[in-house]
């Protein structure tokens, strides 16, 4: 119970009691996949698949071209590297993080945005999609979400 209260579902990142009550009701009424996403949000890295990387699975999404794939990463602050484009699906919010060196990789950024829109289109209430880069202060929000998710998985 302690880890649940410190995790991304009920953590201090939610400022108001109404937000906490909303998340609690959403969690209690969610199916297994949605509740798991609320407790342990998946962190995906958009990456270009080389010919040597045959063991890296590509997504089954028809929007994804062959040389680009999404790979799940562990929820750690070390994933926030300047060369990466990441997508964190927190069920009620979807974060797209673009590293400083990855801003020119438009195909990866477009992939994450299309995938986030596809995820959002199948959910009610529709999640907020936030896209930001290293230079923005929203990085703190994603870093806090990752830290809280990591503490939950321990």
PDB file of N, CA, C and O in Angstrom, residues 66-135:
ATOM      1  N   UNK A  66       8.832   0.010 -41.839  1.00  0.00           N
ATOM      2  CA  UNK A  66       9.669  -1.140 -41.484  1.00  0.00           C
ATOM      3  C   UNK A  66      10.922  -0.769 -40.694  1.00  0.00           C
ATOM      4  O   UNK A  66      11.236  -1.423 -39.711  1.00  0.00           O
ATOM      5  N   UNK A  67      11.689   0.271 -41.077  1.00  0.00           N
ATOM      6  CA  UNK A  67      12.948   0.494 -40.363  1.00  0.00           C
ATOM      7  C   UNK A  67      12.800   1.208 -39.018  1.00  0.00           C
ATOM      8  O   UNK A  67      13.774   1.528 -38.385  1.00  0.00           O
ATOM      9  N   UNK A  68      11.576   1.453 -38.550  1.00  0.00           N
ATOM     10  CA  UNK A  68      11.365   2.154 -37.281  1.00  0.00           C
ATOM     11  C   UNK A  68      10.566   1.250 -36.356  1.00  0.00           C
ATOM     12  O   UNK A  68       9.625   0.597 -36.774  1.00  0.00           O
ATOM     13  N   UNK A  69      10.958   1.214 -35.087  1.00  0.00           N
ATOM     14  CA  UNK A  69      10.225   0.388 -34.131  1.00  0.00           C
ATOM     15  C   UNK A  69      10.163   1.098 -32.784  1.00  0.00           C
ATOM     16  O   UNK A  69      10.873   2.071 -32.538  1.00  0.00           O
ATOM     17  N   UNK A  70       9.289   0.602 -31.930  1.00  0.00           N
ATOM     18  CA  UNK A  70       9.168   1.074 -30.556  1.00  0.00           C
ATOM     19  C   UNK A  70       9.614  -0.054 -29.642  1.00  0.00           C
ATOM     20  O   UNK A  70       9.106  -1.165 -29.731  1.00  0.00           O
ATOM     21  N   UNK A  71      10.557   0.247 -28.765  1.00  0.00           N
ATOM     22  CA  UNK A  71      11.079  -0.761 -27.856  1.00  0.00           C
ATOM     23  C   UNK A  71      10.838  -0.310 -26.423  1.00  0.00           C
ATOM     24  O   UNK A  71      11.079   0.847 -26.075  1.00  0.00           O
ATOM     25  N   UNK A  72      10.355  -1.218 -25.591  1.00  0.00           N
ATOM     26  CA  UNK A  72      10.087  -0.887 -24.192  1.00  0.00           C
ATOM     27  C   UNK A  72      11.386  -0.795 -23.417  1.00  0.00           C
ATOM     28  O   UNK A  72      12.284  -1.630 -23.569  1.00  0.00           O
ATOM     29  N   UNK A  73      11.469   0.243 -22.572  1.00  0.00           N
ATOM     30  CA  UNK A  73      12.633   0.469 -21.730  1.00  0.00           C
ATOM     31  C   UNK A  73      12.227   0.391 -20.264  1.00  0.00           C
ATOM     32  O   UNK A  73      11.058   0.608 -19.928  1.00  0.00           O
ATOM     33  N   UNK A  74      13.173   0.122 -19.378  1.00  0.00           N
ATOM     34  CA  UNK A  74      12.856   0.177 -17.948  1.00  0.00           C
ATOM     35  C   UNK A  74      12.601   1.622 -17.524  1.00  0.00           C
ATOM     36  O   UNK A  74      13.152   2.561 -18.099  1.00  0.00           O
ATOM     37  N   UNK A  75      11.756   1.798 -16.518  1.00  0.00           N
ATOM     38  CA  UNK A  75      11.432   3.134 -16.024  1.00  0.00           C
ATOM     39  C   UNK A  75      12.571   3.655 -15.156  1.00  0.00           C
ATOM     40  O   UNK A  75      12.595   3.461 -13.946  1.00  0.00           O
ATOM     41  N   UNK A  76      13.510   4.316 -15.798  1.00  0.00           N
ATOM     42  CA  UNK A  76      14.668   4.872 -15.098  1.00  0.00           C
ATOM     43  C   UNK A  76      14.977   6.247 -15.653  1.00  0.00           C
ATOM     44  O   UNK A  76      14.715   6.533 -16.817  1.00  0.00           O
ATOM     45  N   UNK A  77      15.556   7.077 -14.811  1.00  0.00           N
ATOM     46  CA  UNK A  77      15.962   8.408 -15.256  1.00  0.00           C
ATOM     47  C   UNK A  77      17.048   8.329 -16.329  1.00  0.00           C
ATOM     48  O   UNK A  77      17.183   9.239 -17.141  1.00  0.00           O
ATOM     49  N   UNK A  78      17.821   7.249 -16.334  1.00  0.00           N
ATOM     50  CA  UNK A  78      18.901   7.106 -17.310  1.00  0.00           C
ATOM     51  C   UNK A  78      18.379   6.995 -18.737  1.00  0.00           C
ATOM     52  O   UNK A  78      19.127   7.170 -19.687  1.00  0.00           O
ATOM     53  N   UNK A  79      17.091   6.708 -18.906  1.00  0.00           N
ATOM     54  CA  UNK A  79      16.521   6.630 -20.246  1.00  0.00           C
ATOM     55  C   UNK A  79      16.416   8.006 -20.905  1.00  0.00           C
ATOM     56  O   UNK A  79      16.341   8.111 -22.119  1.00  0.00           O
ATOM     57  N   UNK A  80      16.454   9.061 -20.105  1.00  0.00           N
ATOM     58  CA  UNK A  80      16.318  10.418 -20.636  1.00  0.00           C
ATOM     59  C   UNK A  80      17.655  10.912 -21.185  1.00  0.00           C
ATOM     60  O   UNK A  80      18.282  11.799 -20.632  1.00  0.00           O
ATOM     61  N   UNK A  81      18.075  10.328 -22.290  1.00  0.00           N
ATOM     62  CA  UNK A  81      19.326  10.730 -22.931  1.00  0.00           C
ATOM     63  C   UNK A  81      19.019  11.668 -24.088  1.00  0.00           C
ATOM     64  O   UNK A  81      17.940  11.611 -24.686  1.00  0.00           O
ATOM     65  N   UNK A  82      19.976  12.495 -24.430  1.00  0.00           N
ATOM     66  CA  UNK A  82      19.745  13.538 -25.436  1.00  0.00           C
ATOM     67  C   UNK A  82      19.574  12.980 -26.844  1.00  0.00           C
ATOM     68  O   UNK A  82      19.072  13.672 -27.716  1.00  0.00           O
ATOM     69  N   UNK A  83      19.943  11.738 -27.071  1.00  0.00           N
ATOM     70  CA  UNK A  83      19.833  11.164 -28.416  1.00  0.00           C
ATOM     71  C   UNK A  83      18.535  10.394 -28.629  1.00  0.00           C
ATOM     72  O   UNK A  83      18.320   9.854 -29.705  1.00  0.00           O
ATOM     73  N   UNK A  84      17.662  10.342 -27.629  1.00  0.00           N
ATOM     74  CA  UNK A  84      16.482   9.478 -27.702  1.00  0.00           C
ATOM     75  C   UNK A  84      15.185  10.251 -27.877  1.00  0.00           C
ATOM     76  O   UNK A  84      15.064  11.396 -27.470  1.00  0.00           O
ATOM     77  N   UNK A  85      14.207   9.568 -28.467  1.00  0.00           N
ATOM     78  CA  UNK A  85      12.826  10.031 -28.539  1.00  0.00           C
ATOM     79  C   UNK A  85      12.012   8.989 -27.783  1.00  0.00           C
ATOM     80  O   UNK A  85      11.998   7.818 -28.151  1.00  0.00           O
ATOM     81  N   UNK A  86      11.352   9.418 -26.700  1.00  0.00           N
ATOM     82  CA  UNK A  86      10.669   8.493 -25.805  1.00  0.00           C
ATOM     83  C   UNK A  86       9.178   8.808 -25.716  1.00  0.00           C
ATOM     84  O   UNK A  86       8.763   9.955 -25.879  1.00  0.00           O
ATOM     85  N   UNK A  87       8.396   7.777 -25.412  1.00  0.00           N
ATOM     86  CA  UNK A  87       6.964   7.924 -25.199  1.00  0.00           C
ATOM     87  C   UNK A  87       6.624   7.228 -23.891  1.00  0.00           C
ATOM     88  O   UNK A  87       6.936   6.047 -23.718  1.00  0.00           O
ATOM     89  N   UNK A  88       6.026   7.968 -22.961  1.00  0.00           N
ATOM     90  CA  UNK A  88       5.591   7.418 -21.682  1.00  0.00           C
ATOM     91  C   UNK A  88       4.072   7.454 -21.650  1.00  0.00           C
ATOM     92  O   UNK A  88       3.465   8.522 -21.719  1.00  0.00           O
ATOM     93  N   UNK A  89       3.466   6.279 -21.573  1.00  0.00           N
ATOM     94  CA  UNK A  89       2.009   6.159 -21.576  1.00  0.00           C
ATOM     95  C   UNK A  89       1.533   5.975 -20.144  1.00  0.00           C
ATOM     96  O   UNK A  89       1.627   4.902 -19.569  1.00  0.00           O
ATOM     97  N   UNK A  90       1.019   7.049 -19.569  1.00  0.00           N
ATOM     98  CA  UNK A  90       0.594   7.058 -18.173  1.00  0.00           C
ATOM     99  C   UNK A  90      -0.922   6.915 -18.065  1.00  0.00           C
ATOM    100  O   UNK A  90      -1.511   7.232 -17.042  1.00  0.00           O
ATOM    101  N   UNK A  91      -1.568   6.472 -19.111  1.00  0.00           N
ATOM    102  CA  UNK A  91      -3.005   6.259 -19.272  1.00  0.00           C
ATOM    103  C   UNK A  91      -3.798   7.562 -19.322  1.00  0.00           C
ATOM    104  O   UNK A  91      -4.547   7.786 -20.248  1.00  0.00           O
ATOM    105  N   UNK A  92      -3.667   8.429 -18.346  1.00  0.00           N
ATOM    106  CA  UNK A  92      -4.382   9.709 -18.382  1.00  0.00           C
ATOM    107  C   UNK A  92      -3.571  10.785 -19.071  1.00  0.00           C
ATOM    108  O   UNK A  92      -4.119  11.806 -19.468  1.00  0.00           O
ATOM    109  N   UNK A  93      -2.276  10.569 -19.197  1.00  0.00           N
ATOM    110  CA  UNK A  93      -1.365  11.485 -19.894  1.00  0.00           C
ATOM    111  C   UNK A  93      -0.398  10.653 -20.719  1.00  0.00           C
ATOM    112  O   UNK A  93       0.040   9.590 -20.280  1.00  0.00           O
ATOM    113  N   UNK A  94      -0.067  11.160 -21.892  1.00  0.00           N
ATOM    114  CA  UNK A  94       0.950  10.534 -22.731  1.00  0.00           C
ATOM    115  C   UNK A  94       2.031  11.576 -22.973  1.00  0.00           C
ATOM    116  O   UNK A  94       1.756  12.653 -23.499  1.00  0.00           O
ATOM    117  N   UNK A  95       3.246  11.267 -22.551  1.00  0.00           N
ATOM    118  CA  UNK A  95       4.366  12.184 -22.680  1.00  0.00           C
ATOM    119  C   UNK A  95       5.260  11.748 -23.826  1.00  0.00           C
ATOM    120  O   UNK A  95       5.618  10.574 -23.920  1.00  0.00           O
ATOM    121  N   UNK A  96       5.626  12.697 -24.684  1.00  0.00           N
ATOM    122  CA  UNK A  96       6.618  12.448 -25.739  1.00  0.00           C
ATOM    123  C   UNK A  96       7.815  13.327 -25.415  1.00  0.00           C
ATOM    124  O   UNK A  96       7.697  14.549 -25.366  1.00  0.00           O
ATOM    125  N   UNK A  97       8.951  12.690 -25.179  1.00  0.00           N
ATOM    126  CA  UNK A  97      10.160  13.417 -24.817  1.00  0.00           C
ATOM    127  C   UNK A  97      11.148  13.338 -25.974  1.00  0.00           C
ATOM    128  O   UNK A  97      11.459  12.247 -26.458  1.00  0.00           O
ATOM    129  N   UNK A  98      11.627  14.493 -26.395  1.00  0.00           N
ATOM    130  CA  UNK A  98      12.557  14.580 -27.524  1.00  0.00           C
ATOM    131  C   UNK A  98      13.885  15.103 -26.989  1.00  0.00           C
ATOM    132  O   UNK A  98      13.953  16.222 -26.479  1.00  0.00           O
ATOM    133  N   UNK A  99      14.902  14.290 -27.088  1.00  0.00           N
ATOM    134  CA  UNK A  99      16.218  14.708 -26.639  1.00  0.00           C
ATOM    135  C   UNK A  99      16.780  15.831 -27.496  1.00  0.00           C
ATOM    136  O   UNK A  99      16.380  16.029 -28.643  1.00  0.00           O
ATOM    137  N   UNK A 100      17.701  16.578 -26.947  1.00  0.00           N
ATOM    138  CA  UNK A 100      18.264  17.736 -27.634  1.00  0.00           C
ATOM    139  C   UNK A 100      18.922  17.345 -28.955  1.00  0.00           C
ATOM    140  O   UNK A 100      18.748  18.015 -29.969  1.00  0.00           O
ATOM    141  N   UNK A 101      19.631  16.231 -28.985  1.00  0.00           N
ATOM    142  CA  UNK A 101      20.292  15.778 -30.206  1.00  0.00           C
ATOM    143  C   UNK A 101      19.334  15.059 -31.151  1.00  0.00           C
ATOM    144  O   UNK A 101      19.685  14.793 -32.296  1.00  0.00           O
ATOM    145  N   UNK A 102      18.144  14.735 -30.693  1.00  0.00           N
ATOM    146  CA  UNK A 102      17.190  13.974 -31.508  1.00  0.00           C
ATOM    147  C   UNK A 102      16.137  14.857 -32.175  1.00  0.00           C
ATOM    148  O   UNK A 102      15.219  14.346 -32.797  1.00  0.00           O
ATOM    149  N   UNK A 103      16.268  16.164 -32.069  1.00  0.00           N
ATOM    150  CA  UNK A 103      15.256  17.056 -32.651  1.00  0.00           C
ATOM    151  C   UNK A 103      15.208  16.973 -34.164  1.00  0.00           C
ATOM    152  O   UNK A 103      14.185  17.247 -34.768  1.00  0.00           O
ATOM    153  N   UNK A 104      16.290  16.585 -34.798  1.00  0.00           N
ATOM    154  CA  UNK A 104      16.332  16.486 -36.266  1.00  0.00           C
ATOM    155  C   UNK A 104      15.788  15.150 -36.779  1.00  0.00           C
ATOM    156  O   UNK A 104      15.612  14.970 -37.974  1.00  0.00           O
ATOM    157  N   UNK A 105      15.475  14.225 -35.891  1.00  0.00           N
ATOM    158  CA  UNK A 105      14.977  12.896 -36.285  1.00  0.00           C
ATOM    159  C   UNK A 105      13.448  12.939 -36.395  1.00  0.00           C
ATOM    160  O   UNK A 105      12.722  12.405 -35.576  1.00  0.00           O
ATOM    161  N   UNK A 106      12.980  13.591 -37.450  1.00  0.00           N
ATOM    162  CA  UNK A 106      11.546  13.847 -37.607  1.00  0.00           C
ATOM    163  C   UNK A 106      10.729  12.573 -37.783  1.00  0.00           C
ATOM    164  O   UNK A 106       9.578  12.525 -37.365  1.00  0.00           O
ATOM    165  N   UNK A 107      11.303  11.546 -38.390  1.00  0.00           N
ATOM    166  CA  UNK A 107      10.541  10.310 -38.578  1.00  0.00           C
ATOM    167  C   UNK A 107      10.203   9.661 -37.235  1.00  0.00           C
ATOM    168  O   UNK A 107       9.105   9.145 -37.045  1.00  0.00           O
ATOM    169  N   UNK A 108      11.131   9.702 -36.288  1.00  0.00           N
ATOM    170  CA  UNK A 108      10.876   9.133 -34.972  1.00  0.00           C
ATOM    171  C   UNK A 108       9.868   9.961 -34.190  1.00  0.00           C
ATOM    172  O   UNK A 108       9.003   9.420 -33.485  1.00  0.00           O
ATOM    173  N   UNK A 109       9.964  11.265 -34.321  1.00  0.00           N
ATOM    174  CA  UNK A 109       9.028  12.160 -33.631  1.00  0.00           C
ATOM    175  C   UNK A 109       7.621  11.974 -34.178  1.00  0.00           C
ATOM    176  O   UNK A 109       6.642  11.878 -33.423  1.00  0.00           O
ATOM    177  N   UNK A 110       7.503  11.879 -35.506  1.00  0.00           N
ATOM    178  CA  UNK A 110       6.185  11.659 -36.117  1.00  0.00           C
ATOM    179  C   UNK A 110       5.608  10.316 -35.701  1.00  0.00           C
ATOM    180  O   UNK A 110       4.407  10.187 -35.470  1.00  0.00           O
ATOM    181  N   UNK A 111       6.459   9.295 -35.617  1.00  0.00           N
ATOM    182  CA  UNK A 111       6.005   7.977 -35.183  1.00  0.00           C
ATOM    183  C   UNK A 111       5.401   8.056 -33.784  1.00  0.00           C
ATOM    184  O   UNK A 111       4.307   7.535 -33.545  1.00  0.00           O
ATOM    185  N   UNK A 112       6.097   8.705 -32.863  1.00  0.00           N
ATOM    186  CA  UNK A 112       5.594   8.812 -31.495  1.00  0.00           C
ATOM    187  C   UNK A 112       4.295   9.598 -31.440  1.00  0.00           C
ATOM    188  O   UNK A 112       3.367   9.226 -30.716  1.00  0.00           O
ATOM    189  N   UNK A 113       4.203  10.666 -32.195  1.00  0.00           N
ATOM    190  CA  UNK A 113       2.978  11.476 -32.181  1.00  0.00           C
ATOM    191  C   UNK A 113       1.800  10.703 -32.763  1.00  0.00           C
ATOM    192  O   UNK A 113       0.691  10.746 -32.220  1.00  0.00           O
ATOM    193  N   UNK A 114       2.033   9.977 -33.854  1.00  0.00           N
ATOM    194  CA  UNK A 114       0.942   9.179 -34.433  1.00  0.00           C
ATOM    195  C   UNK A 114       0.526   8.054 -33.500  1.00  0.00           C
ATOM    196  O   UNK A 114      -0.667   7.770 -33.336  1.00  0.00           O
ATOM    197  N   UNK A 115       1.497   7.413 -32.878  1.00  0.00           N
ATOM    198  CA  UNK A 115       1.189   6.320 -31.963  1.00  0.00           C
ATOM    199  C   UNK A 115       0.430   6.840 -30.729  1.00  0.00           C
ATOM    200  O   UNK A 115      -0.505   6.202 -30.252  1.00  0.00           O
ATOM    201  N   UNK A 116       0.833   8.011 -30.240  1.00  0.00           N
ATOM    202  CA  UNK A 116       0.138   8.608 -29.098  1.00  0.00           C
ATOM    203  C   UNK A 116      -1.302   8.964 -29.461  1.00  0.00           C
ATOM    204  O   UNK A 116      -2.220   8.741 -28.672  1.00  0.00           O
ATOM    205  N   UNK A 117      -1.512   9.498 -30.660  1.00  0.00           N
ATOM    206  CA  UNK A 117      -2.879   9.824 -31.097  1.00  0.00           C
ATOM    207  C   UNK A 117      -3.718   8.564 -31.245  1.00  0.00           C
ATOM    208  O   UNK A 117      -4.906   8.560 -30.925  1.00  0.00           O
ATOM    209  N   UNK A 118      -3.098   7.497 -31.714  1.00  0.00           N
ATOM    210  CA  UNK A 118      -3.822   6.230 -31.847  1.00  0.00           C
ATOM    211  C   UNK A 118      -4.217   5.691 -30.479  1.00  0.00           C
ATOM    212  O   UNK A 118      -5.346   5.223 -30.282  1.00  0.00           O
ATOM    213  N   UNK A 119      -3.300   5.741 -29.522  1.00  0.00           N
ATOM    214  CA  UNK A 119      -3.613   5.298 -28.162  1.00  0.00           C
ATOM    215  C   UNK A 119      -4.721   6.149 -27.550  1.00  0.00           C
ATOM    216  O   UNK A 119      -5.636   5.641 -26.906  1.00  0.00           O
ATOM    217  N   UNK A 120      -4.652   7.451 -27.751  1.00  0.00           N
ATOM    218  CA  UNK A 120      -5.635   8.365 -27.167  1.00  0.00           C
ATOM    219  C   UNK A 120      -7.014   8.191 -27.785  1.00  0.00           C
ATOM    220  O   UNK A 120      -8.029   8.413 -27.115  1.00  0.00           O
ATOM    221  N   UNK A 121      -7.065   7.777 -29.040  1.00  0.00           N
ATOM    222  CA  UNK A 121      -8.361   7.659 -29.716  1.00  0.00           C
ATOM    223  C   UNK A 121      -9.192   6.494 -29.195  1.00  0.00           C
ATOM    224  O   UNK A 121     -10.400   6.460 -29.382  1.00  0.00           O
ATOM    225  N   UNK A 122      -8.575   5.548 -28.517  1.00  0.00           N
ATOM    226  CA  UNK A 122      -9.305   4.369 -28.037  1.00  0.00           C
ATOM    227  C   UNK A 122      -9.658   4.449 -26.552  1.00  0.00           C
ATOM    228  O   UNK A 122     -10.157   3.474 -26.006  1.00  0.00           O
ATOM    229  N   UNK A 123      -9.394   5.585 -25.912  1.00  0.00           N
ATOM    230  CA  UNK A 123      -9.626   5.691 -24.473  1.00  0.00           C
ATOM    231  C   UNK A 123     -10.647   6.759 -24.132  1.00  0.00           C
ATOM    232  O   UNK A 123     -10.760   7.767 -24.816  1.00  0.00           O
ATOM    233  N   UNK A 124     -11.359   6.496 -23.044  1.00  0.00           N
ATOM    234  CA  UNK A 124     -12.232   7.510 -22.493  1.00  0.00           C
ATOM    235  C   UNK A 124     -12.001   7.545 -20.991  1.00  0.00           C
ATOM    236  O   UNK A 124     -12.058   6.500 -20.344  1.00  0.00           O
ATOM    237  N   UNK A 125     -11.728   8.670 -20.428  1.00  0.00           N
ATOM    238  CA  UNK A 125     -11.541   9.969 -21.054  1.00  0.00           C
ATOM    239  C   UNK A 125     -10.226  10.007 -21.835  1.00  0.00           C
ATOM    240  O   UNK A 125      -9.284   9.305 -21.505  1.00  0.00           O
ATOM    241  N   UNK A 126     -10.225  10.821 -22.845  1.00  0.00           N
ATOM    242  CA  UNK A 126      -9.067  10.906 -23.725  1.00  0.00           C
ATOM    243  C   UNK A 126      -7.868  11.482 -22.973  1.00  0.00           C
ATOM    244  O   UNK A 126      -7.982  12.515 -22.312  1.00  0.00           O
ATOM    245  N   UNK A 127      -6.713  10.825 -23.057  1.00  0.00           N
ATOM    246  CA  UNK A 127      -5.533  11.333 -22.347  1.00  0.00           C
ATOM    247  C   UNK A 127      -4.972  12.601 -22.988  1.00  0.00           C
ATOM    248  O   UNK A 127      -5.149  12.849 -24.179  1.00  0.00           O
ATOM    249  N   UNK A 128      -4.301  13.367 -22.184  1.00  0.00           N
ATOM    250  CA  UNK A 128      -3.611  14.557 -22.658  1.00  0.00           C
ATOM    251  C   UNK A 128      -2.273  14.134 -23.243  1.00  0.00           C
ATOM    252  O   UNK A 128      -1.530  13.385 -22.611  1.00  0.00           O
ATOM    253  N   UNK A 129      -1.973  14.601 -24.451  1.00  0.00           N
ATOM    254  CA  UNK A 129      -0.693  14.293 -25.096  1.00  0.00           C
ATOM    255  C   UNK A 129       0.204  15.516 -24.942  1.00  0.00           C
ATOM    256  O   UNK A 129      -0.145  16.606 -25.387  1.00  0.00           O
ATOM    257  N   UNK A 130       1.344  15.326 -24.295  1.00  0.00           N
ATOM    258  CA  UNK A 130       2.299  16.410 -24.090  1.00  0.00           C
ATOM    259  C   UNK A 130       3.618  16.050 -24.754  1.00  0.00           C
ATOM    260  O   UNK A 130       4.144  14.970 -24.517  1.00  0.00           O
ATOM    261  N   UNK A 131       4.107  16.946 -25.576  1.00  0.00           N
ATOM    262  CA  UNK A 131       5.380  16.738 -26.254  1.00  0.00           C
ATOM    263  C   UNK A 131       6.331  17.857 -25.833  1.00  0.00           C
ATOM    264  O   UNK A 131       5.959  19.026 -25.879  1.00  0.00           O
ATOM    265  N   UNK A 132       7.528  17.478 -25.425  1.00  0.00           N
ATOM    266  CA  UNK A 132       8.486  18.486 -25.001  1.00  0.00           C
ATOM    267  C   UNK A 132       9.904  18.004 -25.240  1.00  0.00           C
ATOM    268  O   UNK A 132      10.144  16.826 -25.454  1.00  0.00           O
ATOM    269  N   UNK A 133      10.805  18.964 -25.197  1.00  0.00           N
ATOM    270  CA  UNK A 133      12.208  18.690 -25.448  1.00  0.00           C
ATOM    271  C   UNK A 133      13.015  19.020 -24.202  1.00  0.00           C
ATOM    272  O   UNK A 133      12.479  19.529 -23.220  1.00  0.00           O
ATOM    273  N   UNK A 134      14.308  18.788 -24.271  1.00  0.00           N
ATOM    274  CA  UNK A 134      15.186  18.998 -23.130  1.00  0.00           C
ATOM    275  C   UNK A 134      15.148  20.440 -22.654  1.00  0.00           C
ATOM    276  O   UNK A 134      15.200  20.723 -21.476  1.00  0.00           O
ATOM    277  N   UNK A 135      14.980  21.374 -23.550  1.00  0.00           N
ATOM    278  CA  UNK A 135      15.065  22.781 -23.180  1.00  0.00           C
ATOM    279  C   UNK A 135      13.842  23.270 -22.402  1.00  0.00           C
ATOM    280  O   UNK A 135      13.855  24.353 -21.862  1.00  0.00           O
TER     281      UNK A 135
END
